[in-house]
Structure formats: structure tokens, C-alpha cells
Short mmCIF file of C-alpha atoms and ligand atoms in Angstrom, two decimals:
data_model
loop_
_atom_site.label_atom_id
_atom_site.label_comp_id
_atom_site.label_asym_id
_atom_site.label_seq_id
_atom_site.Cartn_x
_atom_site.Cartn_y
_atom_site.Cartn_z
CA UNK B 1 2.03 -23.98 75.66
CA UNK B 2 2.77 -20.89 73.62
CA UNK B 3 6.29 -20.93 72.23
CA UNK B 4 6.82 -24.27 70.54
CA UNK B 5 7.53 -22.60 67.16
CA UNK B 6 9.20 -19.46 68.44
CA UNK B 7 10.82 -17.50 65.60
CA UNK B 8 10.22 -20.23 63.03
CA UNK B 9 8.96 -19.36 59.55
CA UNK B 10 6.19 -21.71 58.44
CA UNK B 11 4.77 -21.73 54.89
CA UNK B 12 1.27 -23.16 54.43
CA UNK B 13 -0.22 -23.92 51.03
CA UNK B 14 -3.97 -23.35 50.90
CA UNK B 15 -3.43 -21.30 54.04
CA UNK B 16 -6.10 -18.67 53.46
CA UNK B 17 -9.03 -20.76 54.69
CA UNK B 18 -10.23 -23.96 56.30
CA UNK B 19 -7.79 -26.27 58.05
CA UNK B 20 -4.87 -24.36 56.51
CA UNK B 21 -5.85 -21.09 58.19
CA UNK B 22 -6.70 -22.81 61.47
CA UNK B 23 -3.21 -24.33 61.34
CA UNK B 24 -1.77 -20.88 60.68
CA UNK B 25 -3.55 -19.52 63.77
CA UNK B 26 -2.21 -22.35 65.93
CA UNK B 27 1.33 -21.85 64.57
CA UNK B 28 1.12 -18.11 65.22
CA UNK B 29 -0.01 -18.76 68.81
CA UNK B 30 3.18 -20.82 69.19
CA UNK B 31 5.36 -17.93 68.00
CA UNK B 32 5.75 -18.72 64.28
CA UNK B 33 5.71 -16.24 61.41
CA UNK B 34 3.44 -17.45 58.65
CA UNK B 35 3.69 -17.35 54.86
CA UNK B 36 0.23 -18.20 53.53
CA UNK B 37 0.01 -19.26 49.90
CA UNK B 38 -3.35 -19.56 48.20
CA UNK B 39 -5.05 -19.36 44.80
CA UNK B 40 -6.25 -15.84 45.43
CA UNK B 41 -3.44 -13.57 46.64
CA UNK B 42 -5.86 -11.03 48.17
CA UNK B 43 -7.48 -13.76 50.30
CA UNK B 44 -4.07 -14.99 51.40
CA UNK B 45 -3.02 -11.46 52.34
CA UNK B 46 -6.28 -10.81 54.22
CA UNK B 47 -5.84 -14.00 56.25
CA UNK B 48 -2.17 -13.29 56.93
CA UNK B 49 -3.08 -9.79 58.12
CA UNK B 50 -4.92 -11.42 61.06
CA UNK B 51 -1.63 -12.94 62.24
CA UNK B 52 1.47 -11.24 63.66
CA UNK B 53 4.52 -10.85 61.35
CA UNK B 54 2.85 -12.84 58.56
CA UNK B 55 2.35 -12.41 54.82
CA UNK B 56 0.12 -13.79 52.09
CA UNK B 57 1.16 -14.88 48.60
CA UNK B 58 -0.71 -15.83 45.42
CA UNK B 59 0.18 -19.26 44.13
CA UNK B 60 -1.55 -22.17 42.46
CA UNK B 61 0.32 -25.24 43.73
CA UNK B 62 -0.05 -26.94 40.34
CA UNK B 63 1.88 -24.16 38.59
CA UNK B 64 5.65 -24.65 38.65
CA UNK B 65 6.47 -21.03 37.79
CA UNK B 66 4.00 -19.69 40.35
CA UNK B 67 5.52 -21.87 43.06
CA UNK B 68 9.02 -20.63 42.20
CA UNK B 69 7.81 -17.03 42.32
CA UNK B 70 5.95 -17.48 45.62
CA UNK B 71 8.75 -19.32 47.44
CA UNK B 72 11.41 -16.90 46.12
CA UNK B 73 9.30 -14.05 47.53
CA UNK B 74 8.93 -15.84 50.88
CA UNK B 75 12.68 -16.36 51.12
CA UNK B 76 13.28 -12.72 50.23
CA UNK B 77 10.76 -11.54 52.86
CA UNK B 78 11.66 -13.93 55.70
CA UNK B 79 15.20 -15.14 54.88
CA UNK B 80 14.47 -18.82 55.52
CA UNK B 81 11.69 -21.40 55.70
CA UNK B 82 11.71 -23.71 58.73
CA UNK B 83 8.43 -25.50 58.15
CA UNK B 84 6.25 -26.35 55.17
CA UNK B 85 2.65 -27.51 55.46
CA UNK B 86 1.39 -29.07 52.22
CA UNK B 87 -2.26 -28.46 53.02
CA UNK B 88 -3.72 -27.31 49.67
CA UNK B 89 -6.02 -29.96 48.31
CA UNK B 90 -9.25 -30.66 46.50
CA UNK B 91 -11.74 -33.50 46.73
CA UNK B 92 -14.04 -35.00 44.14
CA UNK B 93 -16.67 -37.66 43.89
CA UNK B 94 -16.93 -40.39 41.28
CA UNK B 95 -16.41 -44.12 41.26
CA UNK B 96 -13.59 -45.07 38.90
CA UNK B 97 -15.82 -46.15 36.00
CA UNK B 98 -17.48 -42.72 36.00
CA UNK B 99 -14.40 -40.55 36.58
CA UNK B 100 -13.25 -38.35 33.71
CA UNK B 101 -9.61 -38.07 32.68
CA UNK B 102 -9.85 -34.34 33.35
CA UNK B 103 -11.18 -34.91 36.88
CA UNK B 104 -8.52 -37.53 37.58
CA UNK B 105 -5.69 -35.32 36.34
CA UNK B 106 -6.89 -32.28 38.28
CA UNK B 107 -7.06 -34.34 41.46
CA UNK B 108 -3.49 -35.56 40.94
CA UNK B 109 -2.27 -32.08 39.98
CA UNK B 110 -3.50 -30.22 43.05
CA UNK B 111 -2.92 -32.89 45.69
CA UNK B 112 0.12 -34.81 44.45
CA UNK B 113 1.96 -32.46 42.07
CA UNK B 114 1.23 -29.56 44.42
CA UNK B 115 2.88 -31.40 47.31
CA UNK B 116 5.85 -32.19 45.06
CA UNK B 117 6.32 -28.65 43.75
CA UNK B 118 6.08 -26.92 47.13
CA UNK B 119 8.36 -29.49 48.77
CA UNK B 120 10.91 -29.18 45.97
CA UNK B 121 10.88 -25.40 46.43
CA UNK B 122 11.77 -25.52 50.14
CA UNK B 123 14.04 -28.57 50.33
CA UNK B 124 17.28 -27.02 48.99
CA UNK B 125 17.22 -24.32 51.68
CA UNK B 126 16.32 -26.79 54.43
CA UNK B 127 19.07 -29.19 53.33
CA UNK B 128 21.63 -26.40 53.15
CA UNK B 129 20.78 -25.36 56.71
CA UNK B 130 20.46 -28.98 57.86
CA UNK B 131 17.10 -28.42 59.50
CA UNK B 132 13.43 -28.31 58.59
CA UNK B 133 10.07 -29.99 58.97
CA UNK B 134 7.50 -30.79 56.30
CA UNK B 135 3.94 -31.88 57.06
CA UNK B 136 1.96 -33.37 54.19
CA UNK B 137 -1.81 -33.63 54.19
CA UNK B 138 -3.01 -37.16 53.61
CA UNK B 139 -6.47 -38.24 54.74
CA UNK B 140 -8.27 -41.28 55.99
CA UNK B 141 -8.90 -41.56 52.24
CA UNK B 142 -5.20 -42.31 51.81
CA UNK B 143 -5.48 -45.30 54.13
CA UNK B 144 -8.83 -46.90 53.31
CA UNK B 145 -11.19 -46.88 50.35
CA UNK B 146 -14.02 -44.34 50.53
CA UNK B 147 -16.99 -45.11 48.27
CA UNK B 148 -17.26 -42.77 45.23
CA UNK B 149 -13.91 -41.06 45.89
CA UNK B 150 -11.68 -42.95 43.43
CA UNK B 151 -9.35 -40.19 42.32
CA UNK B 152 -9.19 -38.55 45.77
CA UNK B 153 -8.24 -41.86 47.44
CA UNK B 154 -5.57 -42.44 44.78
CA UNK B 155 -4.12 -38.95 45.31
CA UNK B 156 -4.11 -39.17 49.11
CA UNK B 157 -2.61 -42.67 48.95
CA UNK B 158 0.19 -41.23 46.84
CA UNK B 159 0.81 -38.47 49.39
CA UNK B 160 0.99 -41.05 52.18
CA UNK B 161 3.78 -42.96 50.45
CA UNK B 162 5.51 -39.78 49.22
CA UNK B 163 5.79 -38.94 52.92
CA UNK B 164 7.57 -42.19 53.71
CA UNK B 165 9.86 -41.79 50.70
CA UNK B 166 10.75 -38.18 51.57
CA UNK B 167 11.50 -39.25 55.14
CA UNK B 168 13.85 -41.92 53.77
CA UNK B 169 15.83 -39.37 51.76
CA UNK B 170 15.88 -36.40 54.13
CA UNK B 171 15.58 -37.51 57.77
CA UNK B 172 19.33 -38.14 58.03
CA UNK B 173 19.95 -34.64 56.71
CA UNK B 174 17.98 -32.81 59.40
CA UNK B 175 14.66 -32.56 57.56
CA UNK B 176 11.75 -34.48 59.09
CA UNK B 177 8.76 -35.33 56.90
CA UNK B 178 5.44 -36.51 58.30
CA UNK B 179 1.79 -36.68 57.25
CA UNK B 180 -1.42 -35.93 59.07
CA UNK B 181 -4.34 -38.08 58.00
CA UNK B 182 -7.50 -36.25 59.06
CA UNK B 183 -10.94 -37.73 59.18
CA UNK B 184 -13.87 -35.65 58.00
CA UNK B 185 -13.80 -32.03 59.15
CA UNK B 186 -17.33 -30.88 58.44
CA UNK B 187 -17.03 -27.10 58.80
CA UNK B 188 -14.57 -26.28 56.00
CA UNK B 189 -15.26 -25.71 52.32
CA UNK B 190 -14.23 -29.28 51.57
CA UNK B 191 -16.22 -30.63 54.53
CA UNK B 192 -19.33 -28.88 53.24
CA UNK B 193 -18.67 -30.31 49.78
CA UNK B 194 -18.38 -33.78 51.33
CA UNK B 195 -21.46 -33.48 53.51
CA UNK B 196 -23.38 -31.35 51.00
CA UNK B 197 -26.95 -30.26 51.43
CA UNK B 198 -28.04 -32.91 48.97
CA UNK B 199 -26.83 -35.61 51.35
CA UNK B 200 -29.73 -37.55 52.80
CA UNK B 201 -29.88 -38.16 56.58
CA UNK B 202 -29.30 -41.88 56.09
CA UNK B 203 -26.01 -41.32 54.21
CA UNK B 204 -24.90 -38.74 56.75
CA UNK B 205 -25.62 -41.14 59.62
CA UNK B 206 -23.69 -43.85 57.79
CA UNK B 207 -20.68 -41.56 57.41
CA UNK B 208 -20.81 -40.51 61.06
CA UNK B 209 -21.14 -44.11 62.23
CA UNK B 210 -17.61 -44.72 60.89
CA UNK B 211 -16.24 -42.40 63.61
CA UNK B 212 -16.09 -44.23 66.97
CA UNK B 213 -15.48 -40.95 68.80
CA UNK B 214 -19.02 -39.94 67.79
CA UNK B 215 -18.34 -36.70 65.92
CA UNK B 216 -16.55 -35.29 62.90
CA UNK B 217 -13.36 -33.27 63.35
CA UNK B 218 -12.85 -29.57 63.89
CA UNK B 219 -10.10 -27.64 62.05
CA UNK B 220 -8.28 -27.07 65.35
CA UNK B 221 -8.12 -30.84 66.00
CA UNK B 222 -5.95 -31.12 62.91
CA UNK B 223 -4.05 -27.87 63.49
CA UNK B 224 -2.77 -29.02 66.90
CA UNK B 225 -1.35 -32.20 65.38
CA UNK B 226 0.45 -30.18 62.71
CA UNK B 227 1.94 -27.84 65.33
CA UNK B 228 3.35 -30.84 67.17
CA UNK B 229 4.86 -32.34 64.01
CA UNK B 230 6.47 -29.00 63.08
CA UNK B 231 7.86 -28.45 66.57
CA UNK B 232 11.08 -29.70 68.13
CA UNK B 233 8.91 -31.82 70.44
CA UNK B 234 8.63 -34.13 67.43
CA UNK B 235 12.43 -34.34 66.99
CA UNK B 236 12.33 -38.17 66.73
CA UNK B 237 9.17 -38.29 64.61
CA UNK B 238 9.65 -38.68 60.88
CA UNK B 239 8.00 -40.77 58.18
CA UNK B 240 4.96 -41.11 60.44
CA UNK B 241 1.33 -41.10 59.38
CA UNK B 242 -0.49 -39.28 62.15
CA UNK B 243 -4.16 -40.32 62.13
CA UNK B 244 -6.32 -37.47 63.44
CA UNK B 245 -9.58 -39.15 62.66
CA UNK B 246 -11.60 -39.90 65.79
CA UNK B 247 -10.64 -43.55 65.43
CA UNK B 248 -12.07 -43.93 61.92
CA UNK B 249 -9.15 -46.00 60.62
CA UNK B 250 -8.79 -47.95 63.88
CA UNK B 251 -11.93 -49.98 63.27
P1 NAI N 1 -10.88 -26.19 51.96
O1 NAI N 1 -11.41 -26.45 50.60
O2 NAI N 1 -11.80 -25.66 53.00
O3 NAI N 1 -9.62 -25.22 51.89
C1 NAI N 1 -8.59 -25.49 50.96
C2 NAI N 1 -7.75 -24.27 50.72
O4 NAI N 1 -6.79 -24.63 49.71
C3 NAI N 1 -8.55 -23.09 50.17
O5 NAI N 1 -8.11 -21.88 50.77
C4 NAI N 1 -8.25 -23.13 48.69
O6 NAI N 1 -8.34 -21.87 48.04
C5 NAI N 1 -6.83 -23.67 48.67
N1 NAI N 1 -6.49 -24.30 47.41
C6 NAI N 1 -7.22 -25.17 46.70
N2 NAI N 1 -6.60 -25.49 45.56
C7 NAI N 1 -5.43 -24.82 45.56
C8 NAI N 1 -4.36 -24.73 44.65
N3 NAI N 1 -4.38 -25.38 43.47
N4 NAI N 1 -3.30 -23.94 44.96
C9 NAI N 1 -3.29 -23.25 46.13
N5 NAI N 1 -4.28 -23.29 47.02
C10 NAI N 1 -5.34 -24.06 46.74
O7 NAI N 1 -10.26 -27.58 52.43
P2 NAI N 1 -9.94 -28.12 53.90
O8 NAI N 1 -11.07 -28.92 54.38
O9 NAI N 1 -9.40 -27.03 54.73
O10 NAI N 1 -8.77 -29.17 53.54
C11 NAI N 1 -7.40 -28.90 53.70
C12 NAI N 1 -6.63 -30.19 53.50
O11 NAI N 1 -7.09 -31.17 54.42
C13 NAI N 1 -6.77 -30.81 52.10
O12 NAI N 1 -5.54 -31.34 51.70
C14 NAI N 1 -7.78 -31.91 52.34
O13 NAI N 1 -7.67 -32.94 51.39
C15 NAI N 1 -7.39 -32.36 53.72
N6 NAI N 1 -8.46 -33.06 54.41
C16 NAI N 1 -9.67 -32.44 54.62
C17 NAI N 1 -10.67 -33.12 55.26
C18 NAI N 1 -12.01 -32.54 55.47
O14 NAI N 1 -12.95 -33.31 55.79
N7 NAI N 1 -12.22 -31.23 55.36
C19 NAI N 1 -10.46 -34.51 55.77
C20 NAI N 1 -9.16 -35.05 55.44
C21 NAI N 1 -8.19 -34.33 54.80
C1 1HS N 2 -12.52 -35.33 52.47
C2 1HS N 2 -11.77 -35.95 53.58
O1 1HS N 2 -10.46 -36.27 53.24
C3 1HS N 2 -12.45 -37.08 54.26
S1 1HS N 2 -12.75 -38.51 53.25
C4 1HS N 2 -13.66 -39.44 54.47
C5 1HS N 2 -15.11 -39.54 54.18
S2 1HS N 2 -15.97 -40.31 55.44
O2 1HS N 2 -15.24 -41.43 55.97
O3 1HS N 2 -16.26 -39.34 56.49
O4 1HS N 2 -17.22 -40.80 54.84
#
């Protein structure tokens, strides 16, 4: 397949690297034009330059003014936004009794507030045109408890139910809202943070044993699910939580 997103404009937060950029590549293959938003505008522009008809934008998803500026620029450059991928996220490690207020608030700001601010920026245009698709990034950590990831699990759990709530408000108005819930993707910045070099073989084996498929994910595993959810093939799919986790949450 190569034209499932033909002519659509897709904005991806955190799109310069990792799963976000892999998703951008898959969307471009399907004919989309990409608007990549990331913390560092030069990185976003360099990644966008690898894709046809695409542009990069600086924007911290926690910053209301920066989100307004970035999405105004995208609308000026492309005229409309058909798809939004709320991919930007951070992870952190602490059980609740050891988490700091600063760490907790940062986790909520990037993952939860970031999803809110980017969604709020695109929704008026999508509602006016009566069409659009939003894909939020949850995680297996939004569905089950992961040891030592208190604030991350809380943030991803919030994104999971934000997805259902958004679907309730907007599905009847032409805007579908879904979430992908990836399992561990080892090769990205976050994956390396999760499976850091200080992780002993026993802990690593324990993590891997949670995946019945016998491996961790690849960025493209997640990207293909996002393409489907953005595409018209998913016309009857909204409010869904798409586990892309090698069966991790099935057992
Ligand atoms: P990554 O750390 O490799 O890439 C994240 C990208 O987001 C980077 O380009 C970074 O600069 C950008 N970013 C971070 N904070 C930002 C902010 N405040 N504003 C704008 N951009 C920001 O992460 P990865 O692995 O690609 O993860 C992407 C998404 O997938 C995240 O939401 C993550 O929680 C989720 N996920 C990742 C899994 C994994 O094992 N890697 C598993 C499950 C979910
Ligand atoms: C960081 C990402 O959202 C994955 S959390 C899952 C950790 S584990 O189940 O692979 O130990």
C-alpha cells in the first residue's frame, strides 16, 4: 500500500526522532505531507528535510504560546491539518514514595498537558471542516502498573482516558480519536533510557519475559498502527486503545 494518506497533512509532536520520526516516514510513504514539531527546531527541520513536502517547527508541547505559534505556522504553510499524532513524551523512574513533585509535574506537563495543548490547537479547524483524526500515544504503562514508573503510569493512564473522552465529544462531528499503546521499543532514546546500560541481565530478562512474542518492538511496528488509525481505512475506529505490544497486556 502506498497512498492511504494521499494529500493529507499530518502534524507529529516529538516528530524529529524515535517513534515520531519513524511514524513520519511511514506517513510520507503513504502520501502525507508532514509537519514535525520538536523541542529543537533545527532537528525538526533536518528530519522534515528527509521527507517530501514536509516542514519542521520548534515547539515545546508544554508551552501554550509555543504551541499556538507552531500550529498557526503549520496552518499558514499547509492550509489545513488532517491528522495529529500526539507522540511527544518523556519517561521517568521512581516509585511513588520516592518521586519528587518536580518530577511528577514534568511528567504530567509533557505527556498529558502536551496532548491537551496540541489537540486543542488542531480541533477547531478539524471541527470546522468536519473531518480529522487524532492519535494519542499511551503505552502499556497506561494499562498496567510498571514497577518504579509511578508518574509515567499515571500520565499514560490519563492519556488513555483522555482518548475515550475526546472520542465521546468529537466522533459524531467527523473527528476520530484513538490511542496506540506500545510496548517497549528498545532502539529509541526512551527505549535506551528504559533498558539503560546499568540494567543487569536478570532485570532485562525479566522485562523481556513479559512479551509473549519474544522480542521488544521496533519503531516501525508502532508507525504502521498509527498510519492505519490516521487513514480512512479506520473510518469506523474511534475511542479505541490499540495495543501494539507483542501481547504484553494480553497475559
Ligand atoms: P524518544 O525519547 O526517542 O523521542 C521523543 C521525541 O519527543 C524526541 O524527538 C524529543 O525531542 C521529543 N520531545 C520530548 N519532549 C518534548 C516536548 N516537551 N515538546 C516537544 N517534543 C518533545 O521517545 P520514543 O521512544 O520515540 O517515544 C515516543 C512516544 O512513544 C512517547 O510518547 C512514549 O511515551 C511512547 N512510548 C514509547 C515506548 C518505548 O519503549 N520507546 C513504549 C511505549 C510508549
Ligand atoms: C517506556 C514505555 O512506555 C514502556 S513501559 C513498559 C516497560 S516493560 O514492560 O517493558 O518492562
